[in-house]
Amino acid sequence: MATRTARTAWNGTLMEGKGQVELTSSGTGTFDVSFPRRTAEKAEGVTSPEELIAAAHSSCYAMAFSGELGKVGGTPEQVEIGADVTVVPDPAGGIRISTVALTVRGYASGVDEAAFTAAAEAAKAGCPVSKALTGVDEITLDVTFEG
């Protein structure tokens, strides 16, 4: 199995500093990060750990869902996975991730709505990123079968 690596270079204080996170293993990109943009309503071209977690969760979940559909004879034809990661103040200090809302929209050949939904639930339980996020208060799943 593989190890994936990212690296962040940071300069300055929490509130006035900024950094760049680099996806080192793949070499696919370097992205600006800052704490004020992390907690602001608008990101304004700056990413955050929570957005990166959302990207990781939606892509991991899509793979897990595809695998679960395959187990029951389905093939994803058009599926879109969304992940919304919400940050709130932590009563113990700082901030924390309170919820992750997964959405699944689409259809797959070879399965009906019940099998599609069951595969979606199984993917939520089996996705490695879902497992890694067990400290999050709530991970919800909203499934819409469009077949």
XYZ file of N, CA and C in Angstrom:
441
model
N 0.845 -1.178 0.000
C 0.000 0.000 0.000
C 0.889 1.240 0.000
N 0.323 2.355 -0.365
C 1.093 3.578 -0.585
C 0.983 4.550 0.588
N 1.957 5.429 0.677
C 1.920 6.572 1.585
C 1.861 7.819 0.721
N 0.956 8.712 1.023
C 0.824 9.975 0.283
C 1.293 11.107 1.174
N 1.879 12.131 0.561
C 2.511 13.197 1.323
C 2.072 14.568 0.842
N 1.846 15.444 1.807
C 1.618 16.860 1.538
C 2.547 17.639 2.458
N 2.836 18.866 2.077
C 3.743 19.705 2.849
C 3.184 21.113 2.869
N 3.287 21.775 4.018
C 2.839 23.164 4.122
C 3.982 24.028 4.616
N 4.211 25.117 3.914
C 5.164 26.144 4.347
C 4.344 27.301 4.893
N 4.699 27.799 6.088
C 3.922 28.843 6.759
C 4.841 29.960 7.210
N 4.368 31.196 7.073
C 5.094 32.369 7.553
C 4.128 33.282 8.281
N 4.496 33.732 9.482
C 3.706 34.713 10.205
C 2.849 34.123 11.298
N 2.104 35.014 11.930
C 1.221 34.635 13.028
C -0.017 33.929 12.500
N -0.802 33.408 13.424
C -2.042 32.714 13.030
C -2.960 33.634 12.240
N -3.200 34.830 12.753
C -4.178 35.721 12.130
C -3.616 36.522 10.954
N -2.331 36.750 10.908
C -1.767 37.560 9.831
C -0.875 36.761 8.879
N -0.559 35.558 9.270
C 0.312 34.736 8.444
C -0.420 34.084 7.298
N 0.346 33.398 6.500
C -0.227 32.651 5.384
C 0.721 31.526 5.037
N 0.199 30.606 4.280
C 1.007 29.461 3.903
C 0.619 28.930 2.546
N 1.357 27.909 2.159
C 1.049 27.192 0.929
C 1.154 25.710 1.215
N 0.087 25.001 0.876
C 0.088 23.547 1.010
C 0.379 22.962 -0.370
N 1.296 22.029 -0.385
C 1.722 21.394 -1.637
C 1.341 19.922 -1.602
N 0.705 19.455 -2.640
C 0.392 18.035 -2.770
C 1.643 17.368 -3.312
N 2.513 16.961 -2.425
C 3.867 16.530 -2.760
C 3.895 15.221 -3.534
N 3.137 14.234 -3.098
C 3.182 12.919 -3.736
C 2.822 12.972 -5.207
N 1.751 13.685 -5.507
C 1.271 13.734 -6.886
C 1.891 14.866 -7.685
N 2.331 15.907 -6.983
C 2.866 17.078 -7.681
C 1.800 17.826 -8.466
N 0.533 17.639 -8.086
C -0.538 18.230 -8.883
C -0.898 19.651 -8.522
N -0.369 20.151 -7.407
C -0.714 21.529 -7.106
C -0.179 22.028 -5.786
N -0.123 23.354 -5.716
C 0.222 24.072 -4.499
C -0.874 25.108 -4.291
N -1.391 25.192 -3.059
C -2.552 26.021 -2.791
C -2.302 26.918 -1.581
N -2.741 28.167 -1.679
C -2.621 29.112 -0.577
C -3.582 28.747 0.539
N -3.138 28.945 1.795
C -3.967 28.753 2.973
C -3.776 29.931 3.927
N -4.832 30.277 4.653
C -4.732 31.302 5.701
C -5.835 31.060 6.709
N -5.557 31.358 7.969
C -6.573 31.128 8.998
C -7.782 32.047 8.838
N -7.606 33.357 8.618
C -8.806 34.200 8.462
C -9.708 33.732 7.311
N -9.154 33.285 6.196
C -9.966 32.794 5.078
C -10.582 31.440 5.436
N -9.904 30.669 6.286
C -10.395 29.351 6.699
C -11.744 29.453 7.392
N -11.913 30.485 8.184
C -13.133 30.618 8.973
C -14.099 31.660 8.417
N -13.750 32.291 7.297
C -14.613 33.304 6.689
C -15.689 32.636 5.827
N -16.754 33.356 5.588
C -17.832 32.834 4.738
C -17.351 32.606 3.301
N -16.499 33.500 2.790
C -15.991 33.373 1.422
C -14.501 33.052 1.457
N -14.103 32.063 0.697
C -12.715 31.614 0.688
C -11.797 32.540 -0.112
N -12.342 33.222 -1.098
C -11.590 34.177 -1.914
C -10.291 33.596 -2.475
N -10.378 32.402 -3.045
C -9.236 31.810 -3.730
C -8.223 31.122 -2.835
N -8.547 30.988 -1.556
C -7.645 30.356 -0.597
C -8.323 29.094 -0.075
N -7.613 27.988 -0.066
C -8.214 26.749 0.420
C -8.049 26.636 1.933
N -8.549 25.546 2.480
C -8.469 25.310 3.922
C -8.345 23.812 4.168
N -7.913 23.443 5.358
C -7.896 22.014 5.677
C -9.270 21.375 5.503
N -10.326 22.128 5.841
C -11.674 21.563 5.733
C -12.076 21.330 4.278
N -11.684 22.233 3.387
C -11.973 22.013 1.969
C -11.196 20.809 1.452
N -9.965 20.667 1.908
C -9.161 19.517 1.494
C -9.746 18.222 2.053
N -10.285 18.277 3.277
C -10.968 17.108 3.839
C -12.219 16.800 3.018
N -12.967 17.829 2.632
C -14.156 17.618 1.795
C -13.772 16.959 0.474
N -12.674 17.418 -0.126
C -12.212 16.818 -1.381
C -11.805 15.363 -1.166
N -11.087 15.117 -0.078
C -10.667 13.750 0.219
C -11.871 12.849 0.469
N -12.843 13.376 1.213
C -13.999 12.546 1.555
C -14.863 12.264 0.329
N -15.122 13.273 -0.478
C -15.975 13.037 -1.653
C -15.317 12.084 -2.643
N -14.013 12.209 -2.843
C -13.350 11.319 -3.801
C -13.221 9.904 -3.247
N -12.893 9.779 -1.967
C -12.805 8.457 -1.345
C -14.170 7.777 -1.353
N -15.195 8.544 -0.987
C -16.550 8.000 -0.951
C -16.973 7.541 -2.351
N -16.659 8.311 -3.380
C -17.020 7.933 -4.756
C -16.417 6.583 -5.125
N -15.171 6.361 -4.713
C -14.520 5.077 -4.991
C -15.190 3.952 -4.207
N -15.457 4.202 -2.919
C -16.109 3.182 -2.089
C -17.505 2.854 -2.626
N -18.237 3.883 -3.037
C -19.584 3.694 -3.577
C -19.545 2.876 -4.864
N -18.604 3.183 -5.724
C -18.448 2.420 -6.959
C -18.190 0.948 -6.654
N -17.343 0.696 -5.656
C -17.067 -0.681 -5.258
C -18.287 -1.389 -4.703
N -19.066 -0.672 -3.882
C -20.281 -1.267 -3.303
C -21.316 -1.554 -4.388
N -21.452 -0.630 -5.342
C -22.383 -0.881 -6.450
C -21.949 -2.107 -7.249
N -20.650 -2.237 -7.473
C -20.136 -3.400 -8.209
C -20.457 -4.714 -7.519
N -20.432 -4.721 -6.201
C -20.727 -5.942 -5.432
C -22.156 -6.426 -5.660
N -23.078 -5.503 -5.995
C -24.477 -5.895 -6.204
C -24.863 -5.854 -7.682
N -23.856 -5.820 -8.562
C -24.108 -5.886 -9.994
C -24.407 -4.556 -10.656
N -24.127 -3.468 -9.983
C -24.383 -2.148 -10.552
C -23.131 -1.512 -11.135
N -23.361 -0.623 -12.085
C -22.281 0.164 -12.684
C -22.683 1.626 -12.652
N -21.910 2.477 -11.959
C -22.248 3.899 -11.942
C -22.230 4.471 -13.357
N -23.303 5.083 -13.758
C -23.384 5.705 -15.074
C -23.158 7.207 -14.961
N -23.798 7.808 -13.993
C -23.617 9.234 -13.721
C -23.881 9.438 -12.249
N -22.822 9.660 -11.500
C -22.943 9.856 -10.057
C -22.107 11.067 -9.662
N -22.690 11.916 -8.842
C -21.963 13.058 -8.298
C -22.022 12.994 -6.783
N -20.854 13.113 -6.171
C -20.742 13.059 -4.720
C -20.307 14.436 -4.230
N -21.006 14.957 -3.245
C -20.614 16.207 -2.611
C -20.292 15.963 -1.145
N -19.395 16.762 -0.608
C -19.080 16.691 0.818
C -18.964 18.125 1.327
N -19.812 18.475 2.286
C -19.764 19.786 2.925
C -19.248 19.599 4.340
N -18.101 20.215 4.633
C -17.469 20.111 5.943
C -17.701 21.426 6.678
N -18.318 21.360 7.855
C -18.654 22.552 8.628
C -17.739 22.684 9.837
N -17.215 23.905 10.006
C -16.346 24.236 11.132
C -17.115 25.137 12.087
N -16.993 24.876 13.373
C -17.639 25.687 14.410
C -16.632 25.947 15.528
N -16.913 26.956 16.352
C -16.063 27.164 17.525
C -16.119 25.932 18.433
N -14.994 25.583 19.005
C -14.917 24.462 19.937
C -15.016 25.013 21.356
N -15.962 24.530 22.164
C -16.077 25.021 23.537
C -14.777 24.868 24.335
N -13.946 23.922 23.942
C -12.677 23.709 24.622
C -11.592 24.671 24.127
N -11.930 25.470 23.117
C -10.985 26.410 22.530
C -10.714 26.084 21.079
N -10.475 27.104 20.293
C -10.203 26.907 18.874
C -11.458 26.596 18.082
N -11.285 25.793 17.049
C -12.397 25.381 16.194
C -12.371 23.871 16.043
N -13.479 23.341 15.544
C -13.551 21.904 15.275
C -14.503 21.650 14.123
N -14.375 20.501 13.528
C -15.315 20.070 12.492
C -16.511 19.463 13.204
N -17.686 20.042 12.961
C -18.889 19.543 13.632
C -19.660 18.545 12.779
N -19.718 18.791 11.476
C -20.492 17.904 10.607
C -19.831 17.755 9.241
N -20.103 16.631 8.639
C -19.812 16.404 7.231
C -21.117 15.932 6.612
N -21.566 16.623 5.584
C -22.793 16.244 4.885
C -22.413 15.703 3.509
N -22.618 14.403 3.335
C -22.378 13.767 2.038
C -23.667 13.769 1.237
N -23.555 14.080 -0.046
C -24.701 13.975 -0.943
C -24.322 13.090 -2.120
N -25.258 12.267 -2.515
C -25.084 11.369 -3.655
C -26.240 11.625 -4.596
N -25.930 11.940 -5.844
C -26.943 12.174 -6.866
C -26.543 11.376 -8.108
N -27.479 10.663 -8.679
C -27.163 9.993 -9.926
C -27.878 8.682 -10.099
N -27.307 7.871 -10.980
C -27.906 6.585 -11.270
C -26.827 5.595 -11.675
N -27.203 4.334 -11.584
C -26.304 3.248 -11.963
C -27.119 2.196 -12.684
N -26.542 1.638 -13.718
C -27.234 0.552 -14.413
C -27.128 -0.719 -13.577
N -28.124 -1.578 -13.709
C -28.097 -2.873 -13.046
C -28.626 -2.892 -11.628
N -29.064 -1.727 -11.112
C -29.605 -1.690 -9.750
C -30.850 -0.805 -9.709
N -31.703 -1.099 -8.748
C -32.861 -0.241 -8.526
C -32.535 0.772 -7.419
N -33.515 1.573 -7.077
C -33.297 2.617 -6.081
C -32.896 2.048 -4.718
N -33.512 0.953 -4.318
C -33.202 0.351 -3.013
C -31.751 -0.133 -2.965
N -31.293 -0.779 -4.015
C -29.904 -1.262 -4.053
C -28.915 -0.100 -4.130
N -29.287 0.938 -4.863
C -28.451 2.141 -4.975
C -28.277 2.771 -3.594
N -29.374 2.893 -2.865
C -29.344 3.500 -1.532
C -28.578 2.622 -0.550
N -28.782 1.317 -0.624
C -28.057 0.398 0.259
C -26.555 0.467 -0.005
N -26.178 0.548 -1.273
C -24.757 0.672 -1.611
C -24.193 1.992 -1.088
N -25.006 3.047 -1.136
C -24.565 4.354 -0.627
C -24.309 4.281 0.875
N -25.191 3.625 1.612
C -25.020 3.469 3.064
C -23.783 2.626 3.375
N -23.599 1.541 2.628
C -22.432 0.682 2.851
C -21.134 1.435 2.548
N -21.152 2.276 1.534
C -19.965 3.061 1.197
C -19.628 4.048 2.304
N -20.647 4.638 2.899
C -20.416 5.575 4.012
C -19.703 4.858 5.150
N -20.119 3.656 5.468
C -19.509 2.891 6.555
C -18.112 2.390 6.192
N -17.891 2.080 4.924
C -16.630 1.465 4.517
C -15.564 2.407 4.000
N -15.925 3.623 3.670
C -14.972 4.590 3.128
C -13.866 4.865 4.149
N -12.593 4.711 3.782
C -11.502 4.976 4.723
C -11.504 6.391 5.292
N -11.919 7.379 4.518
C -11.959 8.741 5.061
C -13.107 8.862 6.064
N -14.250 8.241 5.805
C -15.324 8.222 6.796
C -14.813 7.624 8.102
N -14.070 6.543 8.002
C -13.516 5.893 9.188
C -12.542 6.826 9.913
N -11.743 7.574 9.154
C -10.775 8.490 9.757
C -11.452 9.653 10.468
N -12.677 9.967 10.067
C -13.392 11.118 10.625
C -14.360 10.733 11.744
N -14.094 9.662 12.437
C -15.010 9.214 13.491
C -15.141 10.216 14.640
N -14.224 11.154 14.768
C -14.324 12.173 15.806
C -15.279 13.302 15.478
N -15.777 13.330 14.250
C -16.742 14.349 13.838
C -18.092 14.003 14.474
N -18.788 15.018 14.979
C -20.073 14.784 15.648
C -21.060 14.014 14.787
N -21.163 14.393 13.503
C -22.176 13.770 12.650
C -21.731 13.774 11.195
N -21.851 12.621 10.560
C -21.672 12.510 9.110
C -23.010 12.063 8.559
N -23.627 12.944 7.772
C -24.939 12.632 7.214
C -24.796 12.182 5.765
N -25.826 11.525 5.273
C -25.842 11.043 3.896
C -27.212 11.316 3.306
N -27.244 12.021 2.182
C -28.477 12.323 1.461
C -28.336 11.724 0.063
N -29.161 10.748 -0.256
C -29.061 10.008 -1.510
C -30.272 10.307 -2.396
N -30.007 10.650 -3.643
C -31.064 10.820 -4.635
C -30.749 9.925 -5.828
N -31.616 8.944 -6.057
C -31.510 8.050 -7.201
C -32.245 8.681 -8.372
N -31.546 8.914 -9.457
C -32.139 9.593 -10.596
C -32.372 8.658 -11.774
N -32.495 7.377 -11.478
C -32.631 6.396 -12.540
C -34.034 6.046 -12.766
